[in-house]
Short mmCIF file of C-alpha atoms and ligand atoms in Angstrom, two decimals:
data_model
loop_
_atom_site.label_atom_id
_atom_site.label_comp_id
_atom_site.label_asym_id
_atom_site.label_seq_id
_atom_site.Cartn_x
_atom_site.Cartn_y
_atom_site.Cartn_z
CA UNK A 93 153.05 6.87 176.22
CA UNK A 94 156.71 6.87 175.14
CA UNK A 95 155.70 5.90 171.62
CA UNK A 96 153.38 8.85 171.50
CA UNK A 97 156.18 11.25 172.45
CA UNK A 98 158.45 9.72 169.87
CA UNK A 99 155.80 10.27 167.20
CA UNK A 100 155.42 13.91 168.21
CA UNK A 101 159.17 14.47 168.16
CA UNK A 102 159.44 12.84 164.74
CA UNK A 103 156.62 14.94 163.40
CA UNK A 104 158.15 18.14 164.74
CA UNK A 105 161.54 17.25 163.24
CA UNK A 106 159.93 16.65 159.86
CA UNK A 107 158.10 19.96 159.99
CA UNK A 108 161.31 21.72 161.02
CA UNK A 109 163.31 20.09 158.24
CA UNK A 110 160.64 20.91 155.68
CA UNK A 111 160.66 24.57 156.69
CA UNK A 112 164.46 24.52 156.50
CA UNK A 113 164.48 23.29 152.92
CA UNK A 114 161.96 25.99 152.07
CA UNK A 115 164.31 28.57 153.57
CA UNK A 116 167.26 27.37 151.45
CA UNK A 117 169.88 29.88 150.42
CA UNK A 118 170.10 30.92 146.80
CA UNK A 119 171.48 28.17 144.55
CA UNK A 120 172.93 29.54 141.33
CA UNK A 121 173.33 26.03 139.86
CA UNK A 122 169.56 25.59 139.74
CA UNK A 123 166.93 27.57 137.81
CA UNK A 124 165.60 30.48 139.86
CA UNK A 125 161.85 30.04 139.22
CA UNK A 126 161.24 26.90 141.32
CA UNK A 127 163.37 28.31 144.16
CA UNK A 128 160.93 31.17 144.70
CA UNK A 129 157.75 29.62 143.40
CA UNK A 130 158.00 31.76 140.25
CA UNK A 131 156.93 34.73 142.37
CA UNK A 132 157.95 38.37 142.19
CA UNK A 133 157.34 40.16 145.49
CA UNK A 134 155.40 43.35 144.73
CA UNK A 135 153.81 46.31 146.52
CA UNK A 136 150.39 48.03 146.47
CA UNK A 137 148.08 47.45 143.50
CA UNK A 138 147.59 50.31 141.07
CA UNK A 139 151.13 51.64 141.38
CA UNK A 140 153.26 52.22 138.30
CA UNK A 141 155.85 49.65 139.28
CA UNK A 142 153.11 47.00 139.59
CA UNK A 143 151.61 47.84 136.17
CA UNK A 144 155.13 47.82 134.73
CA UNK A 145 155.82 44.39 136.21
CA UNK A 146 152.52 42.99 134.90
CA UNK A 147 153.52 44.31 131.47
CA UNK A 148 157.01 42.80 131.83
CA UNK A 149 155.51 39.39 132.67
CA UNK A 150 153.79 39.50 129.27
CA UNK A 151 156.50 41.13 127.17
CA UNK A 152 159.29 38.83 128.39
CA UNK A 153 157.17 35.64 128.18
CA UNK A 154 157.39 35.17 131.95
CA UNK A 155 153.66 34.66 132.32
CA UNK A 156 153.81 31.60 130.07
CA UNK A 157 156.74 30.44 132.19
CA UNK A 158 154.46 30.34 135.30
CA UNK A 159 155.79 33.59 136.80
CA UNK A 160 153.40 35.69 138.85
CA UNK A 161 153.40 38.96 140.73
CA UNK A 162 152.40 39.05 144.36
CA UNK A 163 150.54 42.18 145.51
CA UNK A 164 151.35 43.45 149.01
CA UNK A 165 152.59 46.77 150.41
CA UNK A 166 155.92 48.58 150.53
CA UNK A 167 156.32 47.70 154.21
CA UNK A 168 155.61 43.99 153.66
CA UNK A 169 157.84 43.87 150.59
CA UNK A 170 160.83 45.50 152.29
CA UNK A 171 160.39 43.27 155.34
CA UNK A 172 160.35 40.10 153.17
CA UNK A 173 163.36 41.46 151.30
CA UNK A 174 165.25 42.10 154.53
CA UNK A 175 164.61 38.58 155.78
CA UNK A 176 165.65 37.01 152.46
CA UNK A 177 168.89 39.00 152.42
CA UNK A 178 169.70 38.04 156.00
CA UNK A 179 169.58 34.38 154.94
CA UNK A 180 171.07 34.86 151.44
CA UNK A 181 167.85 33.55 149.93
CA UNK A 182 166.69 34.19 146.38
CA UNK A 183 164.13 36.97 145.89
CA UNK A 184 162.92 39.27 143.10
CA UNK A 185 161.18 42.51 144.12
CA UNK A 186 159.61 45.54 142.52
CA UNK A 187 162.22 48.20 143.22
CA UNK A 188 162.66 51.93 142.88
CA UNK A 189 165.15 54.62 143.62
CA UNK A 190 165.46 56.88 145.56
CA UNK A 191 164.62 54.42 148.31
CA UNK A 192 166.46 53.27 151.44
CA UNK A 193 166.24 49.66 150.19
CA UNK A 194 169.14 50.52 147.88
CA UNK A 195 171.06 52.17 150.74
CA UNK A 196 170.48 49.49 153.37
CA UNK A 197 170.76 46.43 151.13
CA UNK A 198 173.12 45.41 148.32
CA UNK A 199 170.60 45.38 145.51
CA UNK A 200 170.80 45.70 141.76
CA UNK A 201 168.19 46.55 139.15
CA UNK A 202 167.72 43.89 136.49
CA UNK A 203 168.46 45.07 132.95
CA UNK A 204 165.34 45.72 130.97
CA UNK A 205 166.42 45.27 127.33
CA UNK A 206 162.82 45.66 126.09
CA UNK A 207 162.47 48.98 127.90
CA UNK A 208 159.25 48.17 129.74
CA UNK A 209 160.09 50.34 132.76
CA UNK A 210 161.63 53.17 130.74
CA UNK A 211 164.89 54.81 131.78
CA UNK A 212 165.65 57.55 134.25
CA UNK A 213 162.60 59.39 135.55
CA UNK A 214 161.66 62.70 137.11
CA UNK A 215 159.33 63.28 140.02
CA UNK A 216 157.08 66.23 139.24
CA UNK A 217 155.12 68.62 141.43
CA UNK A 218 151.46 68.87 140.42
CA UNK A 219 149.03 71.48 141.74
CA UNK A 220 145.35 72.16 141.18
CA UNK A 221 144.21 74.61 138.56
CA UNK A 222 143.67 78.02 140.11
CA UNK A 223 146.24 77.63 142.91
CA UNK A 224 148.49 80.21 141.30
CA UNK A 225 145.75 82.83 141.58
CA UNK A 226 144.34 81.71 144.96
CA UNK A 227 147.59 81.06 146.85
CA UNK A 228 150.44 82.70 144.92
CA UNK A 229 152.93 82.36 147.80
CA UNK A 230 152.41 78.60 148.15
CA UNK A 231 152.54 78.32 144.37
CA UNK A 232 155.96 80.01 144.33
CA UNK A 233 157.39 77.61 146.90
CA UNK A 234 155.92 74.55 145.19
CA UNK A 235 157.24 75.78 141.86
CA UNK A 236 160.74 76.30 143.30
CA UNK A 237 160.87 73.01 145.22
CA UNK A 238 163.74 70.98 143.80
CA UNK A 239 166.14 68.58 145.49
CA UNK A 240 168.42 65.64 144.74
CA UNK A 241 167.99 61.89 145.23
CA UNK A 242 170.59 62.18 148.04
CA UNK A 243 168.50 64.81 149.83
CA UNK A 244 165.43 62.62 149.63
CA UNK A 245 167.38 59.56 150.80
CA UNK A 246 168.63 61.47 153.85
CA UNK A 247 165.09 62.05 155.06
CA UNK A 248 163.94 58.55 154.13
CA UNK A 249 166.73 56.89 156.09
CA UNK A 250 165.94 58.94 159.19
CA UNK A 251 162.29 57.94 158.98
CA UNK A 252 163.29 54.33 158.44
CA UNK A 253 165.47 54.55 161.56
CA UNK A 254 162.39 55.50 163.52
CA UNK A 255 162.18 59.30 163.41
CA UNK A 256 158.74 60.80 163.13
CA UNK A 257 158.40 62.00 159.48
CA UNK A 258 157.53 65.60 160.41
CA UNK A 259 160.48 65.75 162.78
CA UNK A 260 162.81 64.23 160.16
CA UNK A 261 161.59 66.86 157.69
CA UNK A 262 162.12 69.70 160.17
CA UNK A 263 165.66 68.46 160.93
CA UNK A 264 166.52 68.22 157.24
CA UNK A 265 165.26 71.80 156.77
CA UNK A 266 167.46 73.00 159.65
CA UNK A 267 170.50 71.35 158.08
CA UNK A 268 169.82 72.72 154.58
CA UNK A 269 169.00 76.42 154.98
CA UNK A 270 170.47 77.40 151.60
CA UNK A 271 168.28 75.04 149.62
CA UNK A 272 165.20 76.02 151.57
CA UNK A 273 165.99 79.72 151.08
CA UNK A 274 166.01 79.14 147.33
CA UNK A 275 162.59 77.53 147.46
CA UNK A 276 161.08 80.32 149.54
CA UNK A 277 162.80 83.11 147.62
CA UNK A 278 160.29 85.87 146.84
CA UNK A 279 157.48 84.19 148.78
CA UNK A 280 155.76 86.50 151.25
CA UNK A 281 154.53 85.31 154.64
CA UNK A 282 150.86 84.42 154.94
CA UNK A 283 148.66 84.25 157.98
CA UNK A 284 147.38 80.71 158.53
CA UNK A 285 145.96 80.19 155.02
CA UNK A 286 144.79 76.63 154.66
CA UNK A 287 146.47 74.27 152.22
CA UNK A 288 145.92 70.57 151.55
CA UNK A 289 148.54 68.26 150.15
CA UNK A 290 147.86 64.64 149.22
CA UNK A 291 150.34 61.79 148.99
CA UNK A 292 150.71 58.02 148.92
CA UNK A 293 152.51 56.34 151.81
CA UNK A 294 155.56 55.32 149.80
CA UNK A 295 158.73 56.08 151.77
CA UNK A 296 159.95 58.48 149.08
CA UNK A 297 156.73 60.49 149.18
CA UNK A 298 156.46 60.46 152.97
CA UNK A 299 159.82 62.25 152.84
CA UNK A 300 159.12 64.80 150.08
CA UNK A 301 155.61 65.59 151.20
CA UNK A 302 156.63 66.23 154.81
CA UNK A 303 159.54 68.44 153.81
CA UNK A 304 157.44 70.62 151.49
CA UNK A 305 154.61 70.82 154.04
CA UNK A 306 157.08 71.97 156.74
CA UNK A 307 158.57 74.61 154.43
CA UNK A 308 155.08 75.93 153.65
CA UNK A 309 154.25 75.97 157.37
CA UNK A 310 157.42 78.00 157.79
CA UNK A 311 155.93 80.82 155.71
CA UNK A 312 152.66 80.73 157.60
CA UNK A 313 150.49 78.15 155.87
CA UNK A 314 148.24 75.83 157.82
CA UNK A 315 149.07 72.69 155.84
CA UNK A 316 147.23 69.42 156.21
CA UNK A 317 148.67 66.36 154.55
CA UNK A 318 146.36 63.54 153.56
CA UNK A 319 147.49 60.04 152.76
CA UNK A 320 145.59 58.13 150.07
CA UNK A 321 145.93 55.56 147.32
CA UNK A 322 147.55 56.57 144.06
CA UNK A 323 144.43 57.10 141.93
CA UNK A 324 142.53 59.18 144.53
CA UNK A 325 145.66 61.30 144.94
CA UNK A 326 145.57 62.29 141.26
CA UNK A 327 141.78 62.76 141.37
CA UNK A 328 142.04 64.97 144.47
CA UNK A 329 144.14 67.48 142.53
CA UNK A 330 142.22 67.19 139.26
CA UNK A 331 138.91 67.90 141.05
CA UNK A 332 140.28 70.73 143.24
CA UNK A 333 139.68 68.75 146.46
CA UNK A 334 143.36 69.16 147.32
CA UNK A 335 145.92 71.81 146.40
CA UNK A 336 149.17 70.04 145.61
CA UNK A 337 151.15 66.82 145.43
CA UNK A 338 154.82 66.16 144.81
CA UNK A 339 154.59 62.51 143.73
CA UNK A 340 154.23 62.29 139.94
CA UNK A 341 156.83 59.82 138.64
CA UNK A 342 157.21 60.62 134.93
CA UNK A 343 157.25 59.94 132.06
CA UNK A 344 156.67 56.24 132.68
CA UNK A 345 155.63 55.17 136.17
CA UNK A 346 152.67 57.55 136.63
CA UNK A 347 152.35 58.13 132.88
CA UNK A 348 148.89 56.61 132.50
CA UNK A 349 147.41 58.74 135.31
CA UNK A 350 149.16 61.82 133.95
CA UNK A 351 147.62 61.40 130.52
CA UNK A 352 144.18 60.76 132.05
CA UNK A 353 144.21 63.93 134.16
CA UNK A 354 146.68 66.32 132.57
CA UNK A 355 144.05 68.73 131.23
CA UNK A 356 142.74 69.32 134.75
CA UNK A 357 146.08 69.94 136.47
CA UNK A 358 148.90 72.45 136.62
CA UNK A 359 152.21 70.58 136.15
CA UNK A 360 155.08 72.50 137.79
CA UNK A 361 157.79 70.21 136.42
CA UNK A 362 160.45 68.11 138.14
CA UNK A 363 161.23 68.44 141.84
CA UNK A 364 163.78 65.61 141.49
CA UNK A 365 165.67 64.08 138.57
CA UNK A 366 167.33 60.67 138.36
CA UNK A 367 164.64 58.40 139.80
CA UNK A 368 164.33 54.85 138.54
CA UNK A 369 161.87 51.97 138.66
CA UNK A 370 162.24 48.27 137.81
CA UNK A 371 162.77 44.76 139.10
CA UNK A 372 165.58 44.27 141.59
CA UNK A 373 167.47 41.39 143.21
CA UNK A 374 170.20 41.12 145.86
CA UNK A 375 173.72 41.34 144.38
CA UNK A 376 174.59 37.82 145.61
CA UNK A 377 172.32 36.55 142.82
CA UNK A 378 175.32 36.97 140.53
CA UNK A 379 173.98 35.16 137.47
CA UNK A 380 170.66 37.06 137.44
CA UNK A 381 171.31 40.38 135.74
CA UNK A 382 168.46 40.89 133.31
CA UNK A 383 164.72 40.30 133.40
CA UNK A 384 165.40 37.73 130.68
CA UNK A 385 167.51 35.72 133.17
CA UNK A 386 164.32 34.91 135.10
CA UNK A 387 163.14 32.65 132.29
CA UNK A 388 163.68 28.92 132.79
CA UNK A 389 164.94 28.62 129.15
N1 PBE B 496 156.68 53.86 143.43
C1 PBE B 496 157.19 54.93 144.28
C2 PBE B 496 155.50 54.50 142.81
C3 PBE B 496 155.93 55.84 142.48
C4 PBE B 496 156.80 56.16 143.64
C5 PBE B 496 157.70 53.54 142.48
C6 PBE B 496 156.30 52.75 144.26
C7 PBE B 496 154.79 53.73 141.70
O1 PBE B 496 155.22 52.64 141.35
O2 PBE B 496 153.79 54.22 141.19
#
C-alpha cells in the first residue's frame, strides 16, 4: 500500500515539475521559437490583423522556420497575454491600438521593416447607400462623428473594468458634452425612426459603436446594434441590410474588404486617426524588437 502511495506522489511531482518547466519565464539567452512552440497567439479568423500575420509569416521566412499562427478570439488572446505577463513568460500576440492591452500591460509593437502591416491607420465610418436621403439627421451625426484614440481608450477601459458597454458609452457622453454637441450640430430631432448598426465584438468597436448608438438615441432614433463577424458586417452595409458601421480600419487592415465592397457603400471618412496594427510582445522581451528577431537565424 505504501509503495502505491509513493508511486502516486512521485508521479504527481513529475507532472508538477513538467508543467513548471513549461511555464518557464522568458530566457533571453535562448532562441525564442522553442520557448513558445513557434506560436503567435492570434484572434478571430478573417480579421485584418490575422491576414497580416499570415502574410508576415511568409514575407519574413517565419513559416519555413516552423512559426505558426494560432486562431482564437480577442478575449482568449488577452487572457493568455495577461497570464504570460504575470509570470514574465515569453509571448507574441497580434496587437492593435487603440486597445486597453497597451494601457494595462507594458507592450511594444515589433518593427515591421518590410511594411506588411502598413503604418498608422484611420478608422472610417461607412454607411449604406441611400442613408443620406432616407435618414438625413442620422447621416449628419455619423458624418460628424470623430474622436481621438484617448477618447476610445477611456470607454474601452471602463468596459474592461466591468461596466456595461451602453452605460460606459452614456457616461462618456455625459463627460464630453462639447464633443457630442459638435457631432449633433445641425441635426434635428426625430421621432423613433429605426436605425441598425452592425459591429464586430472587438473591444475598440464595442466602445465606438455603443457611443455612436447612444448619441443617435439622444436625438430620437430607435437604434439597434447587431454584433457579427467581420465579413457579414461589411456585407450588411453593402446590401442595405444595415444602415451604418464605424469599424473600417484603413487603408491596410480592412483594405481587402473595402476594395471588394466600396462601390456599394458610402464612405464617410475617418472617425479616428492614429490607429495601428501589428505583432506585439511584452517590453521585458528586451532583445525582441523586430519581426525579424523572431527568426532562429
Ligand atoms: N482589429 C481591431 C481588427 C480591426 C479592429 C485590429 C482586431 C482587424 O484586425 O481586422
